Short mmCIF file of C-alpha atoms (C1' of nucleotides) in Angstrom, two decimals:
data_model
loop_
_atom_site.label_atom_id
_atom_site.label_comp_id
_atom_site.label_asym_id
_atom_site.label_seq_id
_atom_site.Cartn_x
_atom_site.Cartn_y
_atom_site.Cartn_z
CA MET A 10 0.00 0.00 0.00
CA TYR A 11 1.19 3.46 -0.81
CA GLU A 12 1.68 5.98 1.94
CA ARG A 13 1.82 9.70 1.28
CA LYS A 14 5.19 11.29 1.93
CA ILE A 15 3.59 14.66 2.52
CA LYS A 16 0.76 14.54 4.99
CA ARG A 17 -2.25 16.57 4.05
CA THR A 18 -4.05 19.01 6.23
CA TYR A 19 -7.67 19.87 5.89
CA ILE A 20 -8.47 23.33 7.09
CA CYS A 21 -11.11 24.81 4.83
CA GLY A 22 -14.00 23.14 3.11
CA LEU A 23 -12.27 23.24 -0.23
CA ASP A 24 -9.49 21.00 1.08
CA ILE A 25 -12.05 18.35 1.88
CA ILE A 26 -14.06 18.43 -1.29
CA SER A 27 -11.00 18.48 -3.47
CA GLU A 28 -9.94 15.27 -1.77
CA ILE A 29 -13.36 13.77 -2.45
CA ILE A 30 -14.02 14.83 -6.04
CA GLY A 31 -10.57 16.06 -7.05
CA GLY A 32 -9.71 12.94 -9.01
CA LYS A 33 -9.69 13.35 -12.75
CA TRP A 34 -12.76 11.18 -13.34
CA LYS A 35 -14.62 11.34 -10.09
CA PRO A 36 -17.28 13.93 -10.91
CA CYS A 37 -17.96 12.02 -14.11
CA LEU A 38 -18.28 8.74 -12.24
CA ILE A 39 -20.66 10.28 -9.75
CA ASN A 40 -22.86 11.70 -12.47
CA LEU A 41 -22.89 8.45 -14.42
CA ILE A 42 -23.74 6.32 -11.42
CA HIS A 43 -26.55 8.73 -10.71
CA LYS A 44 -27.75 8.12 -14.27
CA ASN A 45 -27.87 4.43 -13.53
CA VAL A 46 -24.65 3.47 -15.19
CA LEU A 47 -23.68 1.16 -12.37
CA ARG A 48 -21.34 -1.52 -13.61
CA PRO A 49 -17.61 -1.09 -14.17
CA SER A 50 -17.78 -2.26 -17.77
CA ASP A 51 -20.60 0.15 -18.54
CA LEU A 52 -18.75 2.99 -16.85
CA GLN A 53 -15.69 2.09 -18.84
CA ARG A 54 -17.69 2.16 -22.04
CA ALA A 55 -19.18 5.52 -21.12
CA MET A 56 -15.77 7.08 -20.50
CA PRO A 57 -13.41 5.41 -22.96
CA ARG A 58 -10.70 7.97 -22.32
CA ALA A 59 -10.16 6.70 -18.77
CA SER A 60 -8.05 3.62 -18.28
CA ARG A 61 -9.42 0.68 -16.40
CA ARG A 62 -6.84 1.18 -13.71
CA ALA A 63 -7.78 4.81 -13.19
CA LEU A 64 -11.42 3.86 -12.95
CA THR A 65 -10.82 1.10 -10.44
CA ILE A 66 -8.65 3.29 -8.24
CA GLN A 67 -11.07 6.18 -8.23
CA LEU A 68 -14.04 3.93 -7.60
CA ASN A 69 -12.17 2.43 -4.66
CA GLU A 70 -11.47 5.87 -3.25
CA LEU A 71 -15.04 6.98 -3.68
CA GLU A 72 -16.11 3.87 -1.83
CA ALA A 73 -13.55 4.39 0.93
CA HIS A 74 -14.81 7.93 1.35
CA GLY A 75 -18.38 6.74 1.67
CA ILE A 76 -19.58 8.36 -1.54
CA ILE A 77 -20.60 5.13 -3.24
CA THR A 78 -21.33 1.57 -2.22
CA LYS A 79 -20.14 -1.53 -4.00
CA THR A 80 -22.28 -4.60 -4.40
CA ILE A 81 -20.68 -7.82 -5.54
CA TYR A 82 -23.05 -10.43 -6.93
CA PRO A 83 -21.70 -13.95 -6.50
CA VAL A 84 -22.39 -15.01 -10.06
CA LEU A 85 -20.40 -15.99 -13.09
CA PRO A 86 -19.25 -13.99 -14.85
CA PRO A 87 -18.68 -11.62 -11.94
CA LYS A 88 -21.06 -8.76 -11.58
CA VAL A 89 -20.47 -5.59 -9.59
CA GLU A 90 -22.68 -2.58 -9.11
CA TYR A 91 -21.89 0.77 -7.58
CA ARG A 92 -24.49 3.10 -6.16
CA LEU A 93 -24.46 6.53 -4.59
CA THR A 94 -24.79 6.77 -0.84
CA GLU A 95 -26.83 9.53 0.75
CA ILE A 96 -23.74 11.63 1.10
CA GLY A 97 -22.85 10.89 -2.46
CA GLU A 98 -26.19 12.19 -3.59
CA CYS A 99 -25.50 15.43 -1.76
CA LEU A 100 -22.65 15.94 -4.19
CA LEU A 101 -24.91 15.84 -7.21
CA PRO A 102 -25.90 19.50 -7.13
CA ILE A 103 -22.22 20.33 -7.38
CA THR A 104 -21.09 17.77 -9.94
CA ILE A 105 -24.09 18.43 -12.13
CA ALA A 106 -23.60 22.17 -11.88
CA MET A 107 -19.99 21.68 -12.89
CA ASP A 108 -20.97 19.69 -15.93
CA ASN A 109 -23.63 22.22 -16.89
CA TRP A 110 -21.28 25.14 -16.49
CA GLY A 111 -18.72 23.46 -18.69
CA ASN A 112 -21.26 22.65 -21.36
CA GLU A 113 -22.60 26.18 -21.31
CA TYR A 114 -19.19 27.71 -21.93
CA MET A 115 -17.87 24.83 -23.99
CA ASP A 116 -17.70 26.64 -27.32
CA GLN A 117 -16.16 29.70 -25.81
CA PHE A 118 -13.38 27.80 -24.10
CA LYS A 119 -12.76 25.05 -26.61
CA HIS A 120 -11.04 27.45 -28.94
CA LEU A 121 -9.21 29.20 -26.15
CA LEU A 122 -7.96 25.98 -24.61
CA GLU A 123 -7.22 23.91 -27.68
CA GLY A 124 -5.38 26.74 -29.32
CA LYS A 125 -7.10 27.14 -32.64
CA GLU A 126 -8.69 23.86 -33.63
CA THR A 127 -12.34 23.98 -34.44
CA GLU A 128 -14.09 20.66 -34.21
CA GLN A 129 -13.06 17.09 -33.86
CA ASP A 130 -15.24 14.28 -32.67
CA GLU A 131 -13.73 11.56 -30.64
CA GLY A 132 -14.97 9.11 -28.08
CA ALA A 133 -18.33 9.98 -26.67
CA ASN A 134 -18.77 11.18 -23.15
CA PRO A 135 -21.86 11.89 -21.05
CA MET B 8 7.26 28.69 -22.07
CA TYR B 9 6.17 25.20 -21.29
CA GLU B 10 4.25 23.25 -23.86
CA ARG B 11 2.16 20.24 -22.97
CA LYS B 12 3.46 16.98 -24.37
CA ILE B 13 0.04 15.43 -24.13
CA LYS B 14 -2.60 17.46 -25.87
CA ARG B 15 -5.87 17.73 -24.06
CA THR B 16 -9.27 17.18 -25.53
CA TYR B 17 -12.43 18.76 -24.25
CA ILE B 18 -15.47 16.70 -24.94
CA CYS B 19 -17.78 16.98 -21.98
CA GLY B 20 -18.47 19.93 -19.73
CA LEU B 21 -16.42 18.45 -16.94
CA ASP B 22 -13.30 18.57 -19.07
CA ILE B 23 -13.74 22.28 -19.45
CA ILE B 24 -14.48 23.20 -15.91
CA SER B 25 -11.70 21.05 -14.56
CA GLU B 26 -9.33 23.02 -16.74
CA ILE B 27 -10.75 26.26 -15.35
CA ILE B 28 -11.01 25.52 -11.64
CA GLY B 29 -8.98 22.33 -11.44
CA GLY B 30 -5.88 24.01 -10.05
CA LYS B 31 -5.18 23.33 -6.41
CA TRP B 32 -5.93 26.88 -5.24
CA LYS B 33 -8.22 28.22 -7.92
CA PRO B 34 -11.58 27.81 -6.22
CA CYS B 35 -10.08 29.42 -3.14
CA LEU B 36 -8.74 32.34 -5.15
CA ILE B 37 -12.10 32.87 -6.81
CA ASN B 38 -13.91 32.89 -3.49
CA LEU B 39 -11.40 35.25 -1.90
CA ILE B 40 -11.46 37.71 -4.78
CA HIS B 41 -15.22 37.66 -4.53
CA LYS B 42 -14.83 38.56 -0.87
CA ASN B 43 -12.77 41.58 -1.88
CA VAL B 44 -9.38 40.15 -1.17
CA LEU B 45 -7.94 41.59 -4.35
CA ARG B 46 -4.22 42.09 -3.99
CA PRO B 47 -1.60 39.37 -4.36
CA SER B 48 -0.07 40.06 -0.96
CA ASP B 49 -3.47 39.88 0.70
CA LEU B 50 -4.31 36.69 -1.12
CA GLN B 51 -1.00 35.28 -0.05
CA ARG B 52 -1.70 36.20 3.55
CA ALA B 53 -5.13 34.62 3.32
CA MET B 54 -3.75 31.33 2.03
CA PRO B 55 -0.35 30.90 3.66
CA ARG B 56 -0.12 27.29 2.59
CA ALA B 57 0.19 28.23 -1.07
CA SER B 58 3.57 29.34 -2.36
CA ARG B 59 3.93 32.65 -4.11
CA ARG B 60 4.82 30.87 -7.30
CA ALA B 61 1.73 28.70 -7.21
CA LEU B 62 -0.43 31.74 -6.64
CA THR B 63 1.11 33.71 -9.47
CA ILE B 64 0.77 30.85 -11.90
CA GLN B 65 -2.84 30.14 -11.05
CA LEU B 66 -3.76 33.82 -11.12
CA ASN B 67 -2.21 34.08 -14.56
CA GLU B 68 -4.17 31.09 -15.77
CA LEU B 69 -7.42 32.46 -14.38
CA GLU B 70 -6.72 35.70 -16.17
CA ALA B 71 -5.83 33.95 -19.43
CA HIS B 72 -9.10 32.04 -19.20
CA GLY B 73 -11.07 35.21 -18.72
CA ILE B 74 -12.17 34.41 -15.17
CA ILE B 75 -10.47 37.41 -13.56
CA THR B 76 -9.02 40.71 -14.70
CA LYS B 77 -5.76 42.21 -13.57
CA THR B 78 -5.31 45.89 -12.92
CA ILE B 79 -1.82 47.27 -12.51
CA TYR B 80 -1.59 50.64 -10.81
CA PRO B 81 1.51 52.56 -11.87
CA VAL B 82 2.54 53.51 -8.37
CA LEU B 83 5.39 52.76 -6.05
CA PRO B 84 5.42 50.35 -4.43
CA PRO B 85 3.64 48.40 -7.16
CA LYS B 86 -0.03 47.69 -6.66
CA VAL B 87 -2.05 45.06 -8.43
CA GLU B 88 -5.69 44.14 -8.07
CA TYR B 89 -7.59 41.19 -9.43
CA ARG B 90 -11.33 41.15 -9.95
CA LEU B 91 -13.84 38.61 -11.16
CA THR B 92 -15.20 38.98 -14.66
CA GLU B 93 -18.82 38.28 -15.44
CA ILE B 94 -17.96 34.73 -16.36
CA GLY B 95 -15.93 34.43 -13.22
CA GLU B 96 -18.92 35.40 -11.16
CA CYS B 97 -20.91 32.65 -12.83
CA LEU B 98 -18.51 30.24 -11.15
CA LEU B 99 -19.35 31.45 -7.67
CA PRO B 100 -22.40 29.24 -7.18
CA ILE B 101 -20.13 26.29 -7.79
CA THR B 102 -17.06 27.33 -5.84
CA ILE B 103 -19.12 28.49 -2.91
CA ALA B 104 -21.17 25.31 -2.95
CA MET B 105 -17.94 23.33 -2.92
CA ASP B 106 -16.65 25.22 0.07
CA ASN B 107 -19.96 24.83 1.89
CA TRP B 108 -20.14 21.14 1.19
CA GLY B 109 -16.65 20.63 2.52
CA ASN B 110 -17.36 22.61 5.64
CA GLU B 111 -20.55 20.72 6.24
CA TYR B 112 -18.83 17.34 6.12
CA MET B 113 -15.54 18.56 7.53
CA ASP B 114 -15.72 16.73 10.86
CA GLN B 115 -16.85 13.53 9.27
CA PHE B 116 -14.04 13.43 6.76
CA LYS B 117 -11.25 14.95 8.77
CA HIS B 118 -10.87 11.79 10.79
CA LEU B 119 -11.30 9.55 7.80
CA LEU B 120 -8.76 11.42 5.71
CA GLU B 121 -6.15 12.28 8.26
CA GLY B 122 -6.11 8.78 9.60
CA LYS B 123 -6.73 9.27 13.28
CA GLU B 124 -5.57 12.72 14.28
CA THR B 125 -8.12 14.91 15.94
CA GLU B 126 -7.28 18.57 15.94
CA GLN B 127 -4.31 20.67 15.02
CA ASP B 128 -4.48 24.31 14.18
CA GLU B 129 -2.24 25.69 11.52
CA GLY B 130 -2.42 28.54 9.10
CA ALA B 131 -5.82 30.09 8.80
CA ASN B 132 -7.87 29.78 5.68
CA PRO B 133 -11.14 31.36 4.56
"C1'" DC C 17 5.30 44.83 -3.66
"C1'" DG C 18 4.82 41.85 -7.48
"C1'" DG C 19 6.82 38.74 -10.63
"C1'" DT C 20 10.35 35.47 -12.70
"C1'" DA C 21 13.85 31.62 -13.21
"C1'" DT C 22 15.76 27.37 -11.94
"C1'" DC C 23 15.75 23.08 -9.87
"C1'" DC C 24 13.59 19.03 -8.37
"C1'" DA C 25 10.39 15.83 -5.44
"C1'" DA C 26 6.13 13.65 -5.51
"C1'" DG C 27 1.78 12.74 -7.28
"C1'" DC C 28 -1.20 11.05 -10.74
"C1'" DG C 29 -2.36 8.29 -14.09
"C1'" DG C 30 -1.26 5.61 -18.69
"C1'" DA C 31 0.36 0.96 -20.74
"C1'" DT C 32 0.74 -3.62 -20.19
"C1'" DA C 33 0.41 -8.17 -18.52
"C1'" DC C 34 -1.61 -11.18 -15.35
"C1'" DT C 35 -5.18 -13.50 -11.83
"C1'" DG C 36 -9.73 -15.52 -10.30
"C1'" DC D 25 -16.13 -9.51 -16.13
"C1'" DA D 26 -13.62 -7.36 -12.42
"C1'" DG D 27 -9.47 -6.48 -10.28
"C1'" DT D 28 -4.24 -6.38 -9.33
"C1'" DA D 29 0.82 -5.50 -10.05
"C1'" DT D 30 4.63 -3.34 -12.18
"C1'" DC D 31 6.81 0.09 -14.59
"C1'" DC D 32 7.44 4.67 -16.04
"C1'" DG D 33 6.56 9.43 -18.03
"C1'" DC D 34 4.18 13.73 -17.56
"C1'" DT D 35 2.63 17.41 -14.81
"C1'" DT D 36 2.09 19.95 -10.63
"C1'" DG D 37 3.83 22.69 -7.46
"C1'" DG D 38 7.31 23.51 -3.49
"C1'" DA D 39 12.04 25.86 -2.30
"C1'" DT D 40 15.00 29.25 -3.27
"C1'" DA D 41 17.15 33.15 -5.18
"C1'" DC D 42 16.81 37.07 -7.92
"C1'" DC D 43 14.84 41.39 -10.86
"C1'" DG D 44 11.73 45.65 -11.74
#
DNA sequence: CGGTATCCAAGCGGATACTG
DNA sequence: CAGTATCCGCTTGGATACCG
């Protein structure tokens, strides 16, 4: 198990929430699970740009932090489902607002951020 | 100037907003500027855990992204003030909600995240 | 006071191969 | 299908010293 070399301190609220949803794919995972995309393979399909490893790690962290629960069905082939906890659902107003904000200003920032490109469709995302 | 080796793609709204407020101190900066902490030295005092370099870089990025404006007063000693743009103010519902969420669940997560420690007061933060 | 330059540690996460 | 282990490169940001 990996142990941080630099201990973290949590003083203001932003320290906490950045630990909870700061991971690259966490807000996306939360929103997808809320939309009933519950199984790892479905999540993977929904966010093809994330590696399986990244997904597993972030799902584990979300579970450890009490944001989601993990249900393992003892069947073959294995079946796992994640669901939001009550606390996890409290995050939805934030994660959804983030997604909405980004979509609203998407056009404006796409050019700014990507330099000059115009369009280019790649893997789909929620 | 540093140039990314890995180009980024912005497909969903979360990609965009994470680029805008993903920096470690950005939500904090936005909230502080909104609270009329406008000058670099005041911001630095308000968030003693951030290095001057980190602050400068993130302020520059926020400015480049059109979230804040920078006003340089031609006086001695130099005086600089940052202010939120209209778009920047649209972020407030999100950044403030993040801070509130974290504060609300602070106690619950502090123990979980810090391992077992209880209290320890360090630098103050908003 | 405000900003820059250099150097470098540590983290985050991708690629790949493997298990049950 | 779901998860783990190893390796390794990119990026972030801290420390420090210095300029206008």
